[in-house]
Amino acid sequence: LWSTGVIAFILLGGYYPFRGKTDAEILKNVRYGNYEFRERLWRGVSWDAQDLLRSMMTVNPDERTTAKQALEHRWIKAD
């Protein structure tokens, strides 16, 4: 589910969540889950959508949302 969160982040935010000046820096940010929602680019995206992405991109798989939980998320269920 983590990779689905990354793809959704790119689609909704318009940029890659993990950035760095070198490949090693990018990989370090992936490993530790260092990303940010740049306010200017996320103004039009609901808090619920961002909340779902955060839960999908949680580094620890034991704490990450499951597919079933993601499908029950309020952003997915919204009218």
mmCIF file of C-alpha atoms in Angstrom:
data_model
loop_
_atom_site.group_PDB
_atom_site.id
_atom_site.type_symbol
_atom_site.label_atom_id
_atom_site.label_comp_id
_atom_site.label_asym_id
_atom_site.label_seq_id
_atom_site.Cartn_x
_atom_site.Cartn_y
_atom_site.Cartn_z
ATOM 1 C CA LEU A 1 0.000 0.000 0.000
ATOM 2 C CA TRP A 2 3.012 2.272 0.535
ATOM 3 C CA SER A 3 3.729 2.520 -3.194
ATOM 4 C CA THR A 4 0.081 3.337 -3.909
ATOM 5 C CA GLY A 5 0.381 6.208 -1.439
ATOM 6 C CA VAL A 6 3.498 7.475 -3.226
ATOM 7 C CA ILE A 7 1.752 7.362 -6.607
ATOM 8 C CA ALA A 8 -1.314 9.139 -5.193
ATOM 9 C CA PHE A 9 0.984 11.768 -3.653
ATOM 10 C CA ILE A 10 2.533 12.421 -7.071
ATOM 11 C CA LEU A 11 -0.859 12.603 -8.776
ATOM 12 C CA LEU A 12 -2.421 14.931 -6.187
ATOM 13 C CA GLY A 13 0.621 17.048 -5.392
ATOM 14 C CA GLY A 14 2.308 17.166 -8.756
ATOM 15 C CA TYR A 15 5.794 16.313 -7.451
ATOM 16 C CA TYR A 16 7.754 13.413 -5.991
ATOM 17 C CA PRO A 17 7.432 13.148 -2.207
ATOM 18 C CA PHE A 18 11.060 12.195 -1.623
ATOM 19 C CA ARG A 19 13.615 14.756 -2.667
ATOM 20 C CA GLY A 20 17.348 15.199 -2.357
ATOM 21 C CA LYS A 21 20.431 16.480 -4.105
ATOM 22 C CA THR A 22 21.912 13.000 -4.529
ATOM 23 C CA ASP A 23 20.538 9.490 -4.967
ATOM 24 C CA ALA A 24 21.836 8.634 -1.494
ATOM 25 C CA GLU A 25 19.942 11.565 0.030
ATOM 26 C CA ILE A 26 16.749 10.591 -1.786
ATOM 27 C CA LEU A 27 17.051 6.982 -0.603
ATOM 28 C CA LYS A 28 17.653 8.171 2.968
ATOM 29 C CA ASN A 29 14.459 10.242 2.788
ATOM 30 C CA VAL A 30 12.546 7.232 1.443
ATOM 31 C CA ARG A 31 13.897 4.999 4.207
ATOM 32 C CA TYR A 32 12.965 7.427 6.983
ATOM 33 C CA GLY A 33 9.742 8.688 5.414
ATOM 34 C CA ASN A 34 10.946 12.283 5.120
ATOM 35 C CA TYR A 35 8.529 14.157 2.892
ATOM 36 C CA GLU A 36 6.391 17.237 3.200
ATOM 37 C CA PHE A 37 3.170 18.630 1.856
ATOM 38 C CA ARG A 38 4.192 21.987 0.398
ATOM 39 C CA GLU A 39 1.339 24.274 1.331
ATOM 40 C CA ARG A 40 1.333 26.191 -1.947
ATOM 41 C CA LEU A 41 0.849 22.976 -3.925
ATOM 42 C CA TRP A 42 -1.584 21.281 -1.531
ATOM 43 C CA ARG A 43 -3.984 24.178 -0.887
ATOM 44 C CA GLY A 44 -6.626 22.662 -3.141
ATOM 45 C CA VAL A 45 -6.303 19.130 -1.758
ATOM 46 C CA SER A 46 -8.477 18.258 1.227
ATOM 47 C CA TRP A 47 -7.094 17.459 4.645
ATOM 48 C CA ASP A 48 -8.815 14.066 4.384
ATOM 49 C CA ALA A 49 -6.861 13.206 1.224
ATOM 50 C CA GLN A 50 -3.608 14.234 2.888
ATOM 51 C CA ASP A 51 -4.511 12.200 5.968
ATOM 52 C CA LEU A 52 -5.049 9.092 3.829
ATOM 53 C CA LEU A 53 -1.698 9.594 2.099
ATOM 54 C CA ARG A 54 0.091 9.970 5.449
ATOM 55 C CA SER A 55 -1.465 6.730 6.675
ATOM 56 C CA MET A 56 -0.520 4.917 3.453
ATOM 57 C CA MET A 57 3.066 6.233 3.467
ATOM 58 C CA THR A 58 3.819 5.308 7.076
ATOM 59 C CA VAL A 59 7.275 3.733 7.097
ATOM 60 C CA ASN A 60 6.554 0.989 9.631
ATOM 61 C CA PRO A 61 4.370 -1.636 7.912
ATOM 62 C CA ASP A 62 2.843 -2.638 11.271
ATOM 63 C CA GLU A 63 1.557 0.929 11.710
ATOM 64 C CA ARG A 64 0.643 1.553 8.059
ATOM 65 C CA THR A 65 -3.009 1.475 7.032
ATOM 66 C CA THR A 66 -4.191 -1.693 5.347
ATOM 67 C CA ALA A 67 -5.971 -1.826 1.998
ATOM 68 C CA LYS A 68 -9.238 -2.566 3.785
ATOM 69 C CA GLN A 69 -8.754 0.400 6.116
ATOM 70 C CA ALA A 70 -7.848 2.659 3.181
ATOM 71 C CA LEU A 71 -11.046 1.708 1.370
ATOM 72 C CA GLU A 72 -13.002 2.664 4.498
ATOM 73 C CA HIS A 73 -11.240 6.034 4.854
ATOM 74 C CA ARG A 74 -13.544 9.081 4.958
ATOM 75 C CA TRP A 75 -11.864 10.570 1.838
ATOM 76 C CA ILE A 76 -12.647 7.442 -0.213
ATOM 77 C CA LYS A 77 -16.173 7.213 1.209
ATOM 78 C CA ALA A 78 -16.959 10.944 0.719
ATOM 79 C CA ASP A 79 -19.847 11.849 -1.502
#
